[in-house]
Amino acid sequence: MDNLDSLYGTKAYFTTTGRTFGEELQKALEEAEEEYVCNKVFPAIRQGIEETMKKLQCPMDIIIKYQPGKELQIDYHRLKLDNEDTAQQEEDDQNVDTENDSEEKRERKQKRKSVGFSVSFADGTMIHRLKGVDTWKDALKKIGLQLIYDNRNRHEAWHTVGNKEVCVVEREETIRESDGASPQDFEDGFFIMTQLSHEQKKKDLESLGAFLPQLGIKFKWDDEEKMVEEETAVCVQENMPPSKGSLIKSRVANSFALEVVKQLYSLDKLESVSHYFVRNQLTAVEKEGDFKLIGMFIRCTQEELEYRNGRSTSTRWFDTPFVVNGETMFLSNQWVDKPFGALRISDLQKMVTTCYHGLLEVKRYNDGSYELKEL
């Protein structure tokens, strides 16, 4: 807390003197605030309401919104008790035209009902949650709820519900089922249509991707991801055939770093890397005089990670969990291939050489691609 107060004081000094509030100071303040929320605020909330909540039988999300100088806002919405896959299957079954669909087509739809999906972006962000509906909501938030809403007349992510035309993102709740349950979830001041089949979610994301091609939105079914993982090499970037001994090849620094860490985790649960951890909530990986990866991991729960990623327009952490020595950690997505930066591909290259000497190596090529190779 002393560090947080000190940073607030530094910010006030820079503001009153008219001097520039530098990016490094801003970043330090954000990290200190995040650490304070995770270490102080979350435990206080749990201690204050956990015992009281035990009296309730229905699962629900409680949303707490805080703005400095304003009254704390608390809202909630009930969660369905039914398994999402079961509800999804019932909805899909209603939409199947059994007279027109071939047996092969119905079988393909049946397979799709049981799988989730992931959504990736050109900046290396990969979104994959346990429930497809959560992946859907996080992907829309990554695109920007305000952006989708403001351009609601320019894209095709719309649905006909009864006699209404409804955008996937609305400012007001426009539809409500007869039993009182809403097919629209309230998120960050907007109502997101959630009761759609996964096939329809895919079409909507593809529609938004066509409208915003610069985001590089890609949709992938979980079963297709599994097939890729079972091959001898993973090519994160399309049209990049792996060379002999190649495990991963990419031109995207963020996604390459994530796939490398996944590969290392599958090898030894990052045990070789953990020898170089600099322990803190924001965990660095460092060997003096060799490599220094500042804030490479964060140790927190999935709930805390969602809070961190949801509090700004750009997420800073991949949501793939790595359990190391009994602690859940998440990898930063702030990777660069530049001479300066907290997380450089060149230092990742040195880390792999040090920790997995004789087994693996990272190669960097003049065409801007990176490759993890088996020795």
Coordinates of C-alpha atoms in Angstrom, one line a residue:
M1 CA 0.0 0.0 0.0
D2 CA 2.9 2.3 0.7
N3 CA 4.1 1.8 -2.8
L4 CA 0.6 2.7 -4.1
D5 CA 0.4 5.9 -2.0
S6 CA 3.9 6.8 -3.2
L7 CA 2.9 6.4 -6.9
Y8 CA -0.3 8.4 -6.4
G9 CA 1.8 11.2 -4.9
T10 CA 4.2 11.0 -7.8
K11 CA 1.3 11.3 -10.2
A12 CA -0.1 14.3 -8.3
Y13 CA 3.3 16.0 -8.4
F14 CA 3.7 15.5 -12.2
T15 CA 0.1 16.7 -12.7
T16 CA 0.4 19.9 -10.6
T17 CA 3.8 20.8 -12.1
G18 CA 2.6 20.3 -15.6
R19 CA 5.3 17.7 -16.4
T20 CA 4.6 14.7 -18.6
F21 CA 3.2 11.6 -16.7
G22 CA 5.5 9.1 -18.3
E23 CA 4.4 5.7 -19.7
E24 CA 6.6 3.8 -17.2
L25 CA 5.1 5.6 -14.2
Q26 CA 1.6 4.9 -15.6
K27 CA 2.4 1.3 -16.0
A28 CA 3.8 1.0 -12.5
L29 CA 0.7 2.7 -11.1
E30 CA -1.6 0.3 -13.0
E31 CA 0.3 -2.8 -11.7
A32 CA 0.3 -1.5 -8.1
E33 CA -3.4 -0.9 -8.3
E34 CA -4.0 -4.4 -9.7
E35 CA -1.9 -5.9 -7.0
Y36 CA -3.8 -3.9 -4.4
V37 CA -7.1 -5.1 -5.8
C38 CA -6.0 -8.7 -5.9
N39 CA -4.4 -8.7 -2.5
K40 CA -6.6 -6.4 -0.5
V41 CA -10.0 -5.8 -2.3
F42 CA -10.8 -9.4 -3.3
P43 CA -10.1 -10.9 0.1
A44 CA -12.1 -8.2 1.8
I45 CA -15.1 -8.8 -0.5
R46 CA -14.9 -12.6 0.1
Q47 CA -14.6 -12.1 3.9
G48 CA -17.6 -9.7 3.9
I49 CA -20.1 -11.6 1.8
E50 CA -19.1 -15.3 1.5
E51 CA -20.9 -16.4 4.7
T52 CA -24.0 -14.5 3.8
M53 CA -24.1 -15.9 0.2
K54 CA -24.0 -19.5 1.4
K55 CA -27.7 -19.1 2.3
L56 CA -28.6 -18.7 -1.4
Q57 CA -29.3 -21.8 -3.5
C58 CA -29.3 -20.2 -7.0
P59 CA -25.9 -19.5 -8.8
M60 CA -25.5 -15.9 -9.8
D61 CA -23.0 -13.3 -11.0
I62 CA -22.5 -10.2 -8.7
I63 CA -21.2 -7.2 -10.5
I64 CA -19.5 -4.4 -8.5
K65 CA -18.7 -1.2 -10.4
Y66 CA -16.4 1.4 -8.8
Q67 CA -15.7 4.9 -9.9
P68 CA -13.6 7.3 -7.7
G69 CA -15.8 9.8 -6.0
K70 CA -19.0 8.0 -6.8
E71 CA -21.3 5.6 -4.9
L72 CA -20.4 1.9 -5.4
Q73 CA -22.8 0.2 -7.8
I74 CA -23.8 -3.4 -7.2
D75 CA -25.9 -5.5 -9.6
Y76 CA -26.5 -9.2 -10.2
H77 CA -28.0 -11.6 -12.6
R78 CA -29.0 -15.2 -12.1
L79 CA -27.2 -18.1 -13.8
K80 CA -29.0 -21.0 -15.3
L81 CA -28.7 -24.3 -13.4
D82 CA -28.9 -26.4 -16.6
N83 CA -25.6 -27.4 -18.3
E84 CA -25.0 -24.9 -21.2
D85 CA -24.3 -27.8 -23.6
T86 CA -27.7 -29.3 -22.8
A87 CA -29.5 -26.0 -23.3
Q88 CA -27.5 -25.4 -26.5
Q89 CA -28.4 -28.8 -27.8
E90 CA -32.1 -28.2 -27.2
E91 CA -31.9 -24.9 -29.0
D92 CA -30.0 -26.4 -32.0
D93 CA -32.5 -29.3 -32.2
Q94 CA -35.3 -26.9 -32.6
N95 CA -33.5 -25.2 -35.6
V96 CA -32.8 -28.4 -37.5
D97 CA -35.0 -29.0 -40.5
T98 CA -35.1 -32.8 -40.5
E99 CA -36.9 -33.0 -43.9
N100 CA -34.2 -31.0 -45.7
D101 CA -31.0 -32.0 -43.9
S102 CA -29.1 -35.0 -45.0
E103 CA -28.0 -37.6 -42.4
E104 CA -24.4 -36.5 -42.9
K105 CA -25.3 -32.9 -42.2
R106 CA -27.3 -33.7 -39.1
E107 CA -24.4 -35.8 -37.8
R108 CA -22.0 -32.9 -38.4
K109 CA -24.3 -30.6 -36.5
Q110 CA -24.6 -33.1 -33.6
K111 CA -20.8 -33.2 -33.3
R112 CA -20.6 -29.4 -33.3
K113 CA -23.0 -29.2 -30.3
S114 CA -20.5 -30.8 -27.9
V115 CA -17.4 -28.7 -28.6
G116 CA -16.3 -25.2 -27.7
F117 CA -14.3 -22.8 -29.7
S118 CA -11.5 -20.2 -29.5
V119 CA -11.2 -16.8 -31.1
S120 CA -7.9 -15.2 -32.0
F121 CA -6.8 -11.8 -33.1
A122 CA -4.0 -10.3 -35.2
D123 CA -2.3 -8.8 -32.1
G124 CA -1.8 -12.4 -30.7
T125 CA -4.7 -12.4 -28.3
M126 CA -6.3 -15.8 -28.0
I127 CA -9.7 -16.2 -26.2
H128 CA -10.8 -19.6 -25.0
R129 CA -13.1 -20.1 -22.0
L130 CA -14.6 -23.2 -20.6
K131 CA -18.0 -22.2 -21.8
G132 CA -18.6 -21.1 -25.4
V133 CA -20.9 -18.3 -24.3
D134 CA -18.1 -16.8 -22.2
T135 CA -15.7 -17.1 -25.1
W136 CA -18.3 -15.3 -27.2
K137 CA -18.8 -12.5 -24.7
D138 CA -15.0 -12.0 -24.2
A139 CA -14.5 -11.9 -28.0
L140 CA -17.1 -9.2 -28.4
K141 CA -15.6 -7.2 -25.5
K142 CA -12.2 -7.5 -27.2
I143 CA -13.6 -6.2 -30.5
G144 CA -15.3 -3.4 -28.5
L145 CA -18.9 -3.3 -27.4
Q146 CA -19.1 0.5 -28.0
L147 CA -17.6 0.0 -31.5
I148 CA -20.0 -2.8 -32.4
Y149 CA -23.0 -0.7 -31.1
D150 CA -21.9 2.5 -32.8
N151 CA -21.6 0.7 -36.2
R152 CA -24.7 -1.4 -35.8
N153 CA -26.1 -0.2 -39.1
R154 CA -22.9 -1.1 -41.0
H155 CA -22.3 -4.8 -40.1
E156 CA -24.5 -7.9 -40.3
A157 CA -24.4 -9.2 -36.8
W158 CA -28.1 -8.9 -36.4
H159 CA -31.0 -11.4 -35.6
T160 CA -34.7 -11.5 -36.1
V161 CA -36.4 -12.2 -32.8
G162 CA -40.2 -12.3 -33.1
N163 CA -41.0 -9.1 -34.9
K164 CA -37.9 -7.3 -33.9
E165 CA -34.5 -6.9 -35.5
V166 CA -31.9 -7.1 -32.8
C167 CA -28.2 -6.3 -32.9
V168 CA -25.9 -8.7 -31.0
V169 CA -24.9 -5.6 -28.9
E170 CA -27.6 -3.2 -27.7
R171 CA -27.8 -0.3 -25.2
E172 CA -31.2 -1.5 -23.8
E173 CA -32.7 -4.9 -23.2
T174 CA -34.9 -5.3 -26.2
I175 CA -36.1 -8.9 -25.8
R176 CA -37.3 -10.9 -22.8
E177 CA -38.6 -14.5 -22.6
S178 CA -41.9 -15.3 -21.0
D179 CA -40.5 -16.8 -17.9
G180 CA -38.6 -13.6 -17.1
A181 CA -35.1 -14.9 -18.1
S182 CA -33.3 -12.7 -20.5
P183 CA -31.5 -13.9 -23.6
Q184 CA -29.3 -10.8 -23.3
D185 CA -26.5 -10.6 -20.7
F186 CA -25.6 -7.2 -19.3
E187 CA -21.9 -6.5 -19.7
D188 CA -20.0 -3.2 -19.3
G189 CA -23.1 -1.1 -19.9
F190 CA -24.4 -3.1 -22.9
F191 CA -26.7 -6.0 -23.5
I192 CA -25.1 -8.9 -25.4
M193 CA -27.3 -11.5 -27.1
T194 CA -26.1 -14.8 -25.8
Q195 CA -28.7 -17.4 -26.6
L196 CA -27.4 -18.3 -30.0
S197 CA -26.1 -21.6 -31.4
H198 CA -22.3 -21.9 -31.6
E199 CA -22.7 -22.0 -35.4
Q200 CA -24.5 -18.7 -35.3
K201 CA -21.8 -17.2 -33.0
K202 CA -19.3 -18.3 -35.6
K203 CA -21.2 -16.5 -38.4
D204 CA -21.5 -13.3 -36.4
L205 CA -17.8 -13.2 -35.6
E206 CA -17.0 -13.8 -39.2
S207 CA -19.3 -11.0 -40.1
L208 CA -17.6 -8.7 -37.7
G209 CA -14.3 -9.8 -38.9
A210 CA -15.2 -8.9 -42.5
F211 CA -16.4 -5.5 -41.3
L212 CA -13.1 -5.0 -39.2
P213 CA -10.5 -6.9 -41.2
Q214 CA -7.6 -5.1 -39.4
L215 CA -8.5 -7.1 -36.2
G216 CA -7.6 -10.4 -37.9
I217 CA -10.5 -12.3 -36.2
K218 CA -10.2 -16.0 -36.6
F219 CA -12.6 -18.7 -35.2
K220 CA -11.5 -22.2 -34.5
W221 CA -13.5 -25.2 -33.2
D222 CA -11.9 -27.1 -30.2
D223 CA -11.9 -30.4 -32.1
E224 CA -10.0 -28.8 -35.0
E225 CA -7.5 -27.3 -32.5
K226 CA -7.0 -30.8 -31.0
M227 CA -6.2 -32.2 -34.5
V228 CA -3.6 -29.5 -35.0
E229 CA -2.0 -30.2 -31.6
E230 CA -1.7 -33.9 -32.5
E231 CA 0.4 -33.2 -35.5
T232 CA 4.2 -33.1 -35.3
A233 CA 4.4 -29.3 -35.8
V234 CA 2.2 -26.3 -35.0
C235 CA 2.3 -23.5 -37.5
V236 CA 0.8 -20.5 -35.9
Q237 CA 1.1 -18.4 -39.0
E238 CA -0.6 -19.7 -42.2
N239 CA 1.4 -20.6 -45.3
M240 CA 4.6 -21.3 -43.2
P241 CA 5.5 -24.9 -43.7
P242 CA 7.7 -26.2 -40.7
S243 CA 11.3 -27.2 -41.4
K244 CA 12.8 -30.5 -40.1
G245 CA 12.6 -30.7 -36.4
S246 CA 10.2 -27.8 -36.2
L247 CA 7.7 -27.6 -33.4
I248 CA 6.3 -24.1 -33.8
K249 CA 6.8 -21.5 -36.4
S250 CA 5.2 -18.0 -36.6
R251 CA 5.7 -14.4 -37.5
V252 CA 3.6 -13.1 -34.6
A253 CA 5.6 -12.5 -31.4
N254 CA 2.7 -12.8 -29.0
S255 CA 1.2 -16.1 -30.3
F256 CA 4.7 -17.6 -30.8
A257 CA 5.6 -16.9 -27.1
L258 CA 2.4 -18.5 -26.0
E259 CA 2.8 -21.6 -28.1
V260 CA 6.5 -21.9 -26.9
V261 CA 5.4 -21.8 -23.2
K262 CA 2.7 -24.3 -23.9
Q263 CA 5.3 -26.6 -25.5
L264 CA 7.7 -26.2 -22.5
Y265 CA 4.8 -26.8 -20.1
S266 CA 3.9 -30.1 -21.8
L267 CA 7.6 -31.1 -21.6
D268 CA 8.2 -30.6 -17.8
K269 CA 5.5 -28.3 -16.4
L270 CA 8.0 -25.4 -16.6
E271 CA 10.1 -27.0 -13.9
S272 CA 13.3 -26.0 -15.7
V273 CA 12.1 -22.4 -16.1
S274 CA 10.9 -22.1 -12.4
H275 CA 14.6 -22.2 -11.3
Y276 CA 14.9 -18.6 -12.6
F277 CA 11.6 -17.2 -11.2
V278 CA 11.9 -13.9 -9.4
R279 CA 9.0 -14.4 -7.0
N280 CA 6.3 -11.8 -6.8
Q281 CA 2.7 -11.6 -8.0
L282 CA 4.2 -10.4 -11.3
T283 CA 6.8 -13.1 -11.8
A284 CA 9.9 -12.3 -13.8
V285 CA 12.1 -15.0 -15.3
E286 CA 15.7 -13.9 -15.0
K287 CA 19.3 -15.1 -15.2
E288 CA 21.8 -12.4 -14.4
G289 CA 23.9 -11.4 -17.3
D290 CA 22.0 -13.6 -19.7
F291 CA 18.2 -12.9 -20.0
K292 CA 15.6 -10.8 -18.2
L293 CA 11.9 -11.3 -18.8
I294 CA 10.1 -8.7 -16.6
G295 CA 6.5 -9.6 -15.6
M296 CA 6.4 -12.7 -17.8
F297 CA 3.8 -14.4 -15.6
I298 CA 1.2 -13.3 -13.1
R299 CA 0.0 -15.5 -10.2
C300 CA -3.7 -15.1 -9.7
T301 CA -7.0 -16.9 -10.0
Q302 CA -9.1 -17.0 -13.2
E303 CA -11.5 -14.6 -11.6
E304 CA -8.8 -12.1 -10.8
L305 CA -7.4 -12.5 -14.4
E306 CA -10.8 -11.7 -15.9
Y307 CA -10.9 -8.5 -13.7
R308 CA -7.5 -7.4 -14.9
N309 CA -8.2 -8.1 -18.6
G310 CA -11.7 -6.6 -18.4
R311 CA -10.6 -3.2 -16.8
S312 CA -9.0 -1.9 -20.0
T313 CA -9.6 -1.9 -23.7
S314 CA -6.6 -4.1 -24.4
T315 CA -6.0 -7.3 -22.5
R316 CA -2.5 -7.8 -21.1
W317 CA -2.6 -11.5 -20.2
F318 CA -3.4 -14.7 -22.1
D319 CA -6.1 -16.8 -20.4
T320 CA -4.3 -20.1 -20.7
P321 CA -3.5 -21.3 -17.1
F322 CA -0.2 -22.8 -16.2
V323 CA 0.0 -24.6 -12.8
V324 CA 3.6 -24.4 -11.6
N325 CA 4.5 -25.8 -8.1
G326 CA 0.8 -25.7 -7.2
E327 CA 0.3 -22.1 -8.2
T328 CA -1.8 -20.9 -11.2
M329 CA 0.0 -18.5 -13.4
F330 CA -0.9 -16.7 -16.7
L331 CA 1.5 -15.5 -19.4
S332 CA 1.7 -11.9 -20.4
N333 CA 0.9 -11.0 -24.0
Q334 CA 3.1 -8.0 -24.2
W335 CA 5.9 -9.6 -26.3
V336 CA 8.0 -7.6 -28.8
D337 CA 10.9 -8.3 -31.1
K338 CA 12.8 -5.1 -30.5
P339 CA 16.0 -4.1 -28.9
F340 CA 14.1 -2.6 -25.9
G341 CA 11.2 -4.0 -24.0
A342 CA 10.2 -5.9 -20.9
L343 CA 9.4 -9.1 -22.8
R344 CA 11.7 -9.6 -25.8
I345 CA 11.7 -12.6 -28.1
S346 CA 15.5 -12.5 -28.0
D347 CA 15.4 -13.1 -24.2
L348 CA 12.9 -15.9 -24.7
Q349 CA 15.4 -17.4 -27.1
K350 CA 18.2 -17.2 -24.5
M351 CA 15.8 -18.6 -21.8
V352 CA 15.0 -21.7 -23.9
T353 CA 18.7 -22.3 -24.6
T354 CA 19.6 -22.1 -20.9
C355 CA 16.7 -24.1 -19.6
Y356 CA 16.4 -26.7 -22.3
H357 CA 20.0 -26.9 -23.5
G358 CA 20.5 -29.8 -26.0
L359 CA 16.7 -30.4 -26.3
L360 CA 15.2 -27.2 -27.8
E361 CA 16.2 -24.0 -29.5
V362 CA 14.5 -20.8 -30.8
K363 CA 15.6 -19.5 -34.2
R364 CA 14.9 -16.0 -35.5
Y365 CA 15.1 -15.5 -39.2
N366 CA 15.6 -12.4 -41.4
D367 CA 12.1 -12.7 -42.9
G368 CA 10.6 -11.8 -39.4
S369 CA 9.6 -15.4 -38.5
Y370 CA 10.4 -17.4 -35.3
E371 CA 10.8 -21.1 -34.9
L372 CA 11.0 -23.5 -32.0
K373 CA 13.1 -26.5 -33.0
E374 CA 13.8 -29.9 -31.5
L375 CA 17.5 -30.7 -31.4

